N, CA and C of each residue as an Amber inpcrd file, in Angstrom:
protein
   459
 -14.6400000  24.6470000  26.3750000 -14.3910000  23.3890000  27.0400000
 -13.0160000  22.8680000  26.6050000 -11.8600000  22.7420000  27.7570000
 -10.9300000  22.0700000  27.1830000 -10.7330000  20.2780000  26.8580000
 -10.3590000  19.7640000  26.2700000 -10.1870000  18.4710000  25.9950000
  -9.3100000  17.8180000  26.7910000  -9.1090000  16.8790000  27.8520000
  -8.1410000  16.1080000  28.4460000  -6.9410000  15.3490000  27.5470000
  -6.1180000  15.3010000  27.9600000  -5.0820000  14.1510000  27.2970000
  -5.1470000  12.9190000  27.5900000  -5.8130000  12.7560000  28.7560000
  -6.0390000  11.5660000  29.2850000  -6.7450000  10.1800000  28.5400000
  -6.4150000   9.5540000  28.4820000  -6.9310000   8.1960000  28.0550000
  -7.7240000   7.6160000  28.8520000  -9.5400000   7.5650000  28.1750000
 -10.2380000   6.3890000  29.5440000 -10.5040000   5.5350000  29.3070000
  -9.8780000   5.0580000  28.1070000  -9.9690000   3.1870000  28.2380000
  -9.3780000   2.6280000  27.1600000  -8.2800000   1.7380000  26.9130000
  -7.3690000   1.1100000  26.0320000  -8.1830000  -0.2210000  25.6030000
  -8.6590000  -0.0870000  24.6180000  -9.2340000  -1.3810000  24.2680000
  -7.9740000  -2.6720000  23.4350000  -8.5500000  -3.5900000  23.9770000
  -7.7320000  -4.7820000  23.6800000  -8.7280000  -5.6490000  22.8530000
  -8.1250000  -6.1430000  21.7430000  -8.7850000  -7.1420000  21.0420000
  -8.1700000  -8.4180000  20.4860000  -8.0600000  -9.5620000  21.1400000
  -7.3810000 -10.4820000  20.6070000  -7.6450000 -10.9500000  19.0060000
  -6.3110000 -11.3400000  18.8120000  -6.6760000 -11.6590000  16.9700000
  -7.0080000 -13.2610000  17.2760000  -8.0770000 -13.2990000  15.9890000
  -8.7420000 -14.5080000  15.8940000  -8.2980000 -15.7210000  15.0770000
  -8.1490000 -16.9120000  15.7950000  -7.2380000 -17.7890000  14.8160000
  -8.0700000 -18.8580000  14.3740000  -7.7710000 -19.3280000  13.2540000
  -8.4840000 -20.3410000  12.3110000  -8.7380000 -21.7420000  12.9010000
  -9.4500000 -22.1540000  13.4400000 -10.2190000 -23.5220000  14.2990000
 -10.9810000 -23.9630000  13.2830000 -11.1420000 -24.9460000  14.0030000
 -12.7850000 -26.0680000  14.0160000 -14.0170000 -25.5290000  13.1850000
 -14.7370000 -25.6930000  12.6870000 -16.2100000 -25.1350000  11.7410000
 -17.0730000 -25.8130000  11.8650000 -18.1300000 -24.8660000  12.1630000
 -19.6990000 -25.9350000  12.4040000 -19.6350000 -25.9930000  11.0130000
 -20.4600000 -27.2340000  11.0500000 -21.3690000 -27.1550000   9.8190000
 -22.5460000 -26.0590000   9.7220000 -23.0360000 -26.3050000   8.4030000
 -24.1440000 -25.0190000   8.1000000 -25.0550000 -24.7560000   9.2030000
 -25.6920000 -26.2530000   9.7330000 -27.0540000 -25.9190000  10.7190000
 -26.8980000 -25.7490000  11.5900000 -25.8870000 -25.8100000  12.0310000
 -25.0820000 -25.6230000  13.5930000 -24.4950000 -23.7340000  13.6140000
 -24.1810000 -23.7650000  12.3300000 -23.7570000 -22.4560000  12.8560000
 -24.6180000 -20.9170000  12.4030000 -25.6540000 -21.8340000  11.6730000
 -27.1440000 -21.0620000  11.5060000 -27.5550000 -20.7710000  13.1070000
 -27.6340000 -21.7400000  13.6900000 -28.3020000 -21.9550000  15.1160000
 -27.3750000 -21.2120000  16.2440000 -26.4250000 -21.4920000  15.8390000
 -25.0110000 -20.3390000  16.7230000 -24.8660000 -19.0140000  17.2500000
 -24.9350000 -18.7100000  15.4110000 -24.2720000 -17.0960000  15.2850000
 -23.2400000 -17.4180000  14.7760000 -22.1000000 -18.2240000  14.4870000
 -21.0240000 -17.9870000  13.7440000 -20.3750000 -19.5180000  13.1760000
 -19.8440000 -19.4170000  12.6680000 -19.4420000 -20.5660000  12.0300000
 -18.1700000 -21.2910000  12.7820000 -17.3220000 -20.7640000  13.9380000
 -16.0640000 -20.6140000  14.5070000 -16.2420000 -21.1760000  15.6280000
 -16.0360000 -22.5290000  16.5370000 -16.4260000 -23.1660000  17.0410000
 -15.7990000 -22.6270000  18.3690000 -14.6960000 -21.6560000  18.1600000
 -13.6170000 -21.0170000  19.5080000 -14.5350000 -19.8040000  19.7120000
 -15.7020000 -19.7150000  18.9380000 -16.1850000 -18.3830000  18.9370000
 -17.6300000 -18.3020000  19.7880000 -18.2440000 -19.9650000  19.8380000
 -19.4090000 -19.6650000  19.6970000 -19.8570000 -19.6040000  21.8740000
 -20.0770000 -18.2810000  22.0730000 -20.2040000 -17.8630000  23.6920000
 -22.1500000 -18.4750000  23.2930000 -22.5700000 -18.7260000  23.6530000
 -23.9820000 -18.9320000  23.9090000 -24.7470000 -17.8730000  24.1570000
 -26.0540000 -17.4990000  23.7340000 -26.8320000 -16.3360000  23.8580000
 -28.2250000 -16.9840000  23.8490000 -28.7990000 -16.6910000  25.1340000
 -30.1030000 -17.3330000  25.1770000 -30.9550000 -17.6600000  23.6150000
 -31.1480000 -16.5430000  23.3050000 -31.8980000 -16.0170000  21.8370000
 -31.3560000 -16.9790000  21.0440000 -30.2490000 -17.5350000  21.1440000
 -30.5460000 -18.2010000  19.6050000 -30.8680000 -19.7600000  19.9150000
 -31.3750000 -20.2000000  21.0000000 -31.9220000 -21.2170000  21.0670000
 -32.7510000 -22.2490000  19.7050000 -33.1980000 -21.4630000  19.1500000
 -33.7940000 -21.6680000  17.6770000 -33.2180000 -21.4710000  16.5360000
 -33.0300000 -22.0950000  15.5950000 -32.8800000 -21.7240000  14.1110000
 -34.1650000 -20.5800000  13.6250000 -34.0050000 -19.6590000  13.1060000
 -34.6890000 -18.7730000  12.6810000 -35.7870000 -19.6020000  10.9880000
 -37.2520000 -19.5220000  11.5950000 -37.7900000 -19.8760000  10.4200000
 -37.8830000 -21.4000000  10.3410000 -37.0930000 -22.5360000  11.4540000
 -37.4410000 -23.6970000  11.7160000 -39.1630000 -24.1810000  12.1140000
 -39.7280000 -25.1680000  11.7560000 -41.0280000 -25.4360000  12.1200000
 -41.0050000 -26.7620000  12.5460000 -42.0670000 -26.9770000  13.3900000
 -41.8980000 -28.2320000  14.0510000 -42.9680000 -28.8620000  12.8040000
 -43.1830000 -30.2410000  13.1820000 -43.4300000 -31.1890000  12.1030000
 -45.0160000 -31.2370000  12.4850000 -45.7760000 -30.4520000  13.1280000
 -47.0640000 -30.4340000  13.6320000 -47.0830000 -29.4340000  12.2290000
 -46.1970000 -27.4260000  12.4690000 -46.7840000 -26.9190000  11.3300000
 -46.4500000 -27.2930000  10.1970000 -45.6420000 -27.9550000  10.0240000
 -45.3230000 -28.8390000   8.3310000 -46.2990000 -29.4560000   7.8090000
 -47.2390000 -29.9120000   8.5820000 -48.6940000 -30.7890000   8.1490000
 -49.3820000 -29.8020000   7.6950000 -49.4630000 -28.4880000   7.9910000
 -50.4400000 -27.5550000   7.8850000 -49.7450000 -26.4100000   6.3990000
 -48.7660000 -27.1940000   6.2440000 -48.0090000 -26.6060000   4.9450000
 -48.1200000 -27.1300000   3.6960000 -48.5440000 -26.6000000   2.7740000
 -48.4540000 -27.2730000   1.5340000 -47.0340000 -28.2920000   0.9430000
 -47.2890000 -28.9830000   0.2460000 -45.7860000 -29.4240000  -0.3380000
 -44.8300000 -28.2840000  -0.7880000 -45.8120000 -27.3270000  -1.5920000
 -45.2060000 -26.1620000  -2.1590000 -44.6280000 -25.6090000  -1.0680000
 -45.1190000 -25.2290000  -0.2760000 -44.8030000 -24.0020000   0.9200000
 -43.3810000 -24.6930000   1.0950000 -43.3880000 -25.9980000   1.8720000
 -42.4780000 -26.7690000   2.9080000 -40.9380000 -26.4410000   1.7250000
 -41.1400000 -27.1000000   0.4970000 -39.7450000 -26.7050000  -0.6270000
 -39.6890000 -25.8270000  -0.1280000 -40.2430000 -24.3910000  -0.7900000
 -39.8540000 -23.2610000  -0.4120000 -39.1370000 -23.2110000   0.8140000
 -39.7950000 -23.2490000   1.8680000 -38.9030000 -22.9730000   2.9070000
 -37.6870000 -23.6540000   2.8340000 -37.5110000 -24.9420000   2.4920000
 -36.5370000 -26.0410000   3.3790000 -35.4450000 -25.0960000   2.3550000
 -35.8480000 -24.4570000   0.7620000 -34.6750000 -24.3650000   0.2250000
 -34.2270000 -22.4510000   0.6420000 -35.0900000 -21.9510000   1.0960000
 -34.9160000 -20.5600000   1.4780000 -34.2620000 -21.1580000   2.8520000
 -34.0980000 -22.2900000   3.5540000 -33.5800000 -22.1170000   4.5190000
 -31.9010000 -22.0700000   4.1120000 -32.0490000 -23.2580000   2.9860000
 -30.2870000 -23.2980000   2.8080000 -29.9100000 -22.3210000   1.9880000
 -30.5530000 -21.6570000   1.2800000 -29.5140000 -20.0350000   0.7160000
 -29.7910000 -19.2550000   2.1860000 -30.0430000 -19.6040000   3.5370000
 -30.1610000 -18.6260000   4.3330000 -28.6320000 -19.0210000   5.0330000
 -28.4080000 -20.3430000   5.1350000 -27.3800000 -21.3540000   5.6900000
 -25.9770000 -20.9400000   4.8090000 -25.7310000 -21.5740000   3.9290000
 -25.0270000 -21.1510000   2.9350000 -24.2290000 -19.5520000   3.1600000
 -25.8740000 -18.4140000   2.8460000 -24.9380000 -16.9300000   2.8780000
 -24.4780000 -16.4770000   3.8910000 -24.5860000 -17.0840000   5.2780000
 -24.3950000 -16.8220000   6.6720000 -23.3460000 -17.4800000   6.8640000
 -22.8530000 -18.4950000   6.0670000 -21.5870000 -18.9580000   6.5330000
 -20.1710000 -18.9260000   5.2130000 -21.0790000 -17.8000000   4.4600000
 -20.0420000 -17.0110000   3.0250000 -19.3630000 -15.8460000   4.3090000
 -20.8710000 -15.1070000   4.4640000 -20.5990000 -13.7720000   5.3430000
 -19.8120000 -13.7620000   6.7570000 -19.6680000 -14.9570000   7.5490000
 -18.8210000 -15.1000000   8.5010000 -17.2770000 -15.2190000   7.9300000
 -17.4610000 -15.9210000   6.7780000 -15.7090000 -16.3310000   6.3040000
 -15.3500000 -14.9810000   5.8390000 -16.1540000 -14.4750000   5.3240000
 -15.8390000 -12.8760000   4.9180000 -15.2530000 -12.1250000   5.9610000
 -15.7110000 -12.0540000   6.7890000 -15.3330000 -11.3330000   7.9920000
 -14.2920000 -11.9770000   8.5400000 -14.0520000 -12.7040000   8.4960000
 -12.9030000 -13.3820000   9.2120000 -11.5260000 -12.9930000   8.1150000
 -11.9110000 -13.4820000   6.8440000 -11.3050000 -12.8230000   6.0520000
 -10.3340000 -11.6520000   5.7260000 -11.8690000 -10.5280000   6.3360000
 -11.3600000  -8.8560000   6.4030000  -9.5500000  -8.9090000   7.3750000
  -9.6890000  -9.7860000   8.2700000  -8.5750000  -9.7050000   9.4620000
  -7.3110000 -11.0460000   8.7760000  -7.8030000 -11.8060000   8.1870000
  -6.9250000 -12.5780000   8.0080000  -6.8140000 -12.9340000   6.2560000
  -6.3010000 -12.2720000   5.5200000  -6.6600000 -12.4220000   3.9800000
  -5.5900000 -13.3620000   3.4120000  -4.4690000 -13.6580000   3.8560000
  -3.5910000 -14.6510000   3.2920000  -3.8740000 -16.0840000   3.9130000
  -4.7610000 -16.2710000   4.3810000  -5.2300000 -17.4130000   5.7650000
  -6.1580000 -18.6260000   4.5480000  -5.1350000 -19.3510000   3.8220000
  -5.4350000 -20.4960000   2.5590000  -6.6320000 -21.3270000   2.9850000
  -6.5030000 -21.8740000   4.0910000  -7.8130000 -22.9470000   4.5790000
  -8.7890000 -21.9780000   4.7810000  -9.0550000 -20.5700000   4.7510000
 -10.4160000 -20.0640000   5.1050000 -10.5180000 -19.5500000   3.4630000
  -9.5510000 -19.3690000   2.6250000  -9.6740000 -19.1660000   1.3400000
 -10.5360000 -20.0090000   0.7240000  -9.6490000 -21.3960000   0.7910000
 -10.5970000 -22.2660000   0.3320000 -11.8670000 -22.6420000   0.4740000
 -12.4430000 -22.7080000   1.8660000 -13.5530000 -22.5920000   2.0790000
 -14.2090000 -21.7770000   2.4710000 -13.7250000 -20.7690000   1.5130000
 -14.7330000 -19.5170000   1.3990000 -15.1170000 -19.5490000  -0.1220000
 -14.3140000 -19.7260000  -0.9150000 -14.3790000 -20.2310000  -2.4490000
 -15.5940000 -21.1100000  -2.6120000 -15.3670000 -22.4690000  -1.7650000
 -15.9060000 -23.4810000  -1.9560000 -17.9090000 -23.1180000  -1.3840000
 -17.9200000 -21.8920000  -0.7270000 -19.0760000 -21.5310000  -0.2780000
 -19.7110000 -20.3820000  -0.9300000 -18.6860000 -19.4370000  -1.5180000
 -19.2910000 -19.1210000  -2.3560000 -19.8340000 -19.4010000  -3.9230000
 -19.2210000 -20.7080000  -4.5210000 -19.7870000 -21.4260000  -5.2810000
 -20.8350000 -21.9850000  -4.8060000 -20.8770000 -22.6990000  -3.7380000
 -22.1350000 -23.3140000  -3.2270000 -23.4590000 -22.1370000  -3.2090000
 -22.9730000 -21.1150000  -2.3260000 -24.2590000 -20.0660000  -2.8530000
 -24.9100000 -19.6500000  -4.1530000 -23.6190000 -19.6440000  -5.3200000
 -24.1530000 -19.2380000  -6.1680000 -25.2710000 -20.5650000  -6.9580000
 -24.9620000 -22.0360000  -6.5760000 -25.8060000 -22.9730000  -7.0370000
 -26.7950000 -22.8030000  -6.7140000 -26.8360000 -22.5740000  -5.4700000
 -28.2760000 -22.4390000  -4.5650000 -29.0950000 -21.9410000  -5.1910000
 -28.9240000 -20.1630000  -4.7050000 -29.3690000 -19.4850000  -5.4450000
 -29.8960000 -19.7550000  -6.5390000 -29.0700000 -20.3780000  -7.4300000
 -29.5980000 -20.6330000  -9.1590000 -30.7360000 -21.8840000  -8.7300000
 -30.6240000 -22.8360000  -8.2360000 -31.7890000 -23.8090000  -8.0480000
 -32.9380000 -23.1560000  -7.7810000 -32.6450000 -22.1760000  -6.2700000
 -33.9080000 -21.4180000  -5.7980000 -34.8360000 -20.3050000  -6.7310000
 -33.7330000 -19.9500000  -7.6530000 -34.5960000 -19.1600000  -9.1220000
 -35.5300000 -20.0150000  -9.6970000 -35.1790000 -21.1510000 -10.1740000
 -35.2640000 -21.4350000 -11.2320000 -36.4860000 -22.6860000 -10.8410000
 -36.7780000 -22.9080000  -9.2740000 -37.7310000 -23.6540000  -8.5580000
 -38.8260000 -22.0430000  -8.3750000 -38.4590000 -21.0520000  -7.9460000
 -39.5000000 -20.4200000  -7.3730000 -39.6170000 -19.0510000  -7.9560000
 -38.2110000 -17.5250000  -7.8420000 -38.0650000 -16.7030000  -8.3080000
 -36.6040000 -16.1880000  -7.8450000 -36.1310000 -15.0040000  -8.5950000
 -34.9310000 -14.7730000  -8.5560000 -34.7940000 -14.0490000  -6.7580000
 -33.6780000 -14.0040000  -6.3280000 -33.7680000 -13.6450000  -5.0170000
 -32.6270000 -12.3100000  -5.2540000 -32.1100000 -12.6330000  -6.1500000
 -30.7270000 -11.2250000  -6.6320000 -30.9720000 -10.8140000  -7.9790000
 -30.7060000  -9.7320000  -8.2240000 -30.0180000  -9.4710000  -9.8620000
 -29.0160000 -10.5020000 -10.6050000 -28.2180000 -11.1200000  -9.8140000
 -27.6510000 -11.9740000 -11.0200000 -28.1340000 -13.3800000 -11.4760000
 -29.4860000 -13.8700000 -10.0510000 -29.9270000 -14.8390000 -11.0400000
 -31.1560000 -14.6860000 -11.8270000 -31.6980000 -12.8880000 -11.8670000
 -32.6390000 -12.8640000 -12.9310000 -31.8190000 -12.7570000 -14.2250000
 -30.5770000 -12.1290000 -13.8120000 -29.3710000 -12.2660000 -15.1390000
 -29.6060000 -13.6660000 -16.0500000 -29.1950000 -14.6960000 -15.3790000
 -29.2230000 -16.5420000 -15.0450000 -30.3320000 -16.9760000 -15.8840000
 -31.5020000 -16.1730000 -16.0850000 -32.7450000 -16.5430000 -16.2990000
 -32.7740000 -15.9130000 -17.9070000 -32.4200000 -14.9340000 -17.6660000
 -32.2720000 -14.3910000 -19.1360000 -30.8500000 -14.8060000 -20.0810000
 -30.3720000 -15.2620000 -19.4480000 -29.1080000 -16.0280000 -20.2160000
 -29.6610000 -17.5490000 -20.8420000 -30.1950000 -18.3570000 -20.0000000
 -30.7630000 -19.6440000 -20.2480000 -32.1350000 -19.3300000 -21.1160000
 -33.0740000 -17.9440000 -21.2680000 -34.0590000 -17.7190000 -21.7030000
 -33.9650000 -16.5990000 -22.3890000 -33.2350000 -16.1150000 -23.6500000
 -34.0670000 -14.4900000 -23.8260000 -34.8420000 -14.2750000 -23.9060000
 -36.1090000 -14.9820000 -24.3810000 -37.2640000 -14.9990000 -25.0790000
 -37.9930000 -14.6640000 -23.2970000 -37.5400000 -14.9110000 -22.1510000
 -38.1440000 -14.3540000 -20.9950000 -38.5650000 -13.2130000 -20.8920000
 -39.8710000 -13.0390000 -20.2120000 -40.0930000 -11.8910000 -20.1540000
 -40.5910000 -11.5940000 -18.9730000 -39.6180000 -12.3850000 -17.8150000
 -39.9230000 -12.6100000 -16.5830000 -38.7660000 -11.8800000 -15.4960000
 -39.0820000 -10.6400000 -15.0030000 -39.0320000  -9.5250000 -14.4470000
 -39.8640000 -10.0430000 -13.0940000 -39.7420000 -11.1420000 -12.5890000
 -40.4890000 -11.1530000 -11.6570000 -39.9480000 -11.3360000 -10.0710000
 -39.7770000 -10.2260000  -9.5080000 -39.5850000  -9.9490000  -8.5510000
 -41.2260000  -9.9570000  -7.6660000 -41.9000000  -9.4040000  -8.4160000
 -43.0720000  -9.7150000  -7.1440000 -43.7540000 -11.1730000  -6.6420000
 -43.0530000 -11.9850000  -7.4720000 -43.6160000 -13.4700000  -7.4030000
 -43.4070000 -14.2610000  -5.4570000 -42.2940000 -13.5430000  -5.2120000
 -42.0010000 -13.3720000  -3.8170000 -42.4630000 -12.5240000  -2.9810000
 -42.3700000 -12.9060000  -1.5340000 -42.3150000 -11.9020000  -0.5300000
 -40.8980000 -10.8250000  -0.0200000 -41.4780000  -9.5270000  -0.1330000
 -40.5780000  -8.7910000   0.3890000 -39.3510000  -9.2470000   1.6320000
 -38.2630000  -8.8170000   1.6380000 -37.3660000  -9.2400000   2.2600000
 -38.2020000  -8.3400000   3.6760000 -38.6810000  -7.0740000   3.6260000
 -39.4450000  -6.7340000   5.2900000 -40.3220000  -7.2770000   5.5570000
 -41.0420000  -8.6620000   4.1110000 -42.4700000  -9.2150000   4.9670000
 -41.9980000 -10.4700000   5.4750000 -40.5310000 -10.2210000   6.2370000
 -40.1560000 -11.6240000   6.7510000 -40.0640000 -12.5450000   6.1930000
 -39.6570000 -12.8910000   5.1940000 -39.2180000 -13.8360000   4.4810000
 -37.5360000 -14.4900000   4.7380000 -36.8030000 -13.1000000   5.0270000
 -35.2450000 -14.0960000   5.2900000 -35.2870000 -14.4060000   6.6670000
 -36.6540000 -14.1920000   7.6150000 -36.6810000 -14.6000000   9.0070000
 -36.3440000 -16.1780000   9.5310000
């Protein structure tokens, strides 16, 4: 089989420039944090893991924390991981520096609250746990649900 020289399709990709920013719940609910970005997609009509205030009654106090704070390390790393990416294309770009800095500190608080209320969600805040505790002997990863039993849903 010979190979053509021919070209069947020149892709074009415009470069992406630094705008406007949802806030966290807005761009949870989006898809992206980039307000020049956000095209609409039926599907995300919903925040993922939102409950209306009928099943909140049917939730423990315990449960409802949990969620409200698994929602914001869900908020938070979704809008680390967009600046990241934006990042990859634009790395000298100071205003997305900064508030990419400023979000990934914010994750790492989170995170540390959400340990230290429920269980570690990474290796570095069971690290966190054993720094504030040696005498721990809390390895507890099963205290949670698996990330496939829908939990970051």
């Amino acid at each position: 089989m010979q190979t053509q020289n021919a070209h069947l399709a020149i892709a074009s990709v415009p470069v992406q420039s630094w705008g406007e920013l949802y806030d966290q719940d807005a761009a949870l609910k989006t898809g992206t944090i980039f307000k020049d970005l956000d095209l609409p997609f039926f599907a995300a009509d919903q925040i993922p893991g939102a409950l209306s205030s009928l099943e909140d009654s049917l939730k423990s106090p315990e449960e409802i924390r949990w969620r409200d704070k698994m929602l914001e390390v869900q908020k938070v790393s979704f809008m680390m991981d967009d600046l990241r990416l934006y990042l990859d294309t634009h790395p000298e770009d100071q205003d997305a520096l900064a508030v990419f800095r400023d979000a990934v500190r914010q994750r790492k608080q989170t995170l540390s609250e959400f340990a230290e209320q429920f269980y570690p969600l990474t290796p570095d805040c069971m690290a966190e746990i054993y720094e504030k505790e040696p005498s721990s002997s809390c390895y507890c990863w099963q205290k949670g649900a698996a990330p496939w039993e829908g939990v970051c849903c």
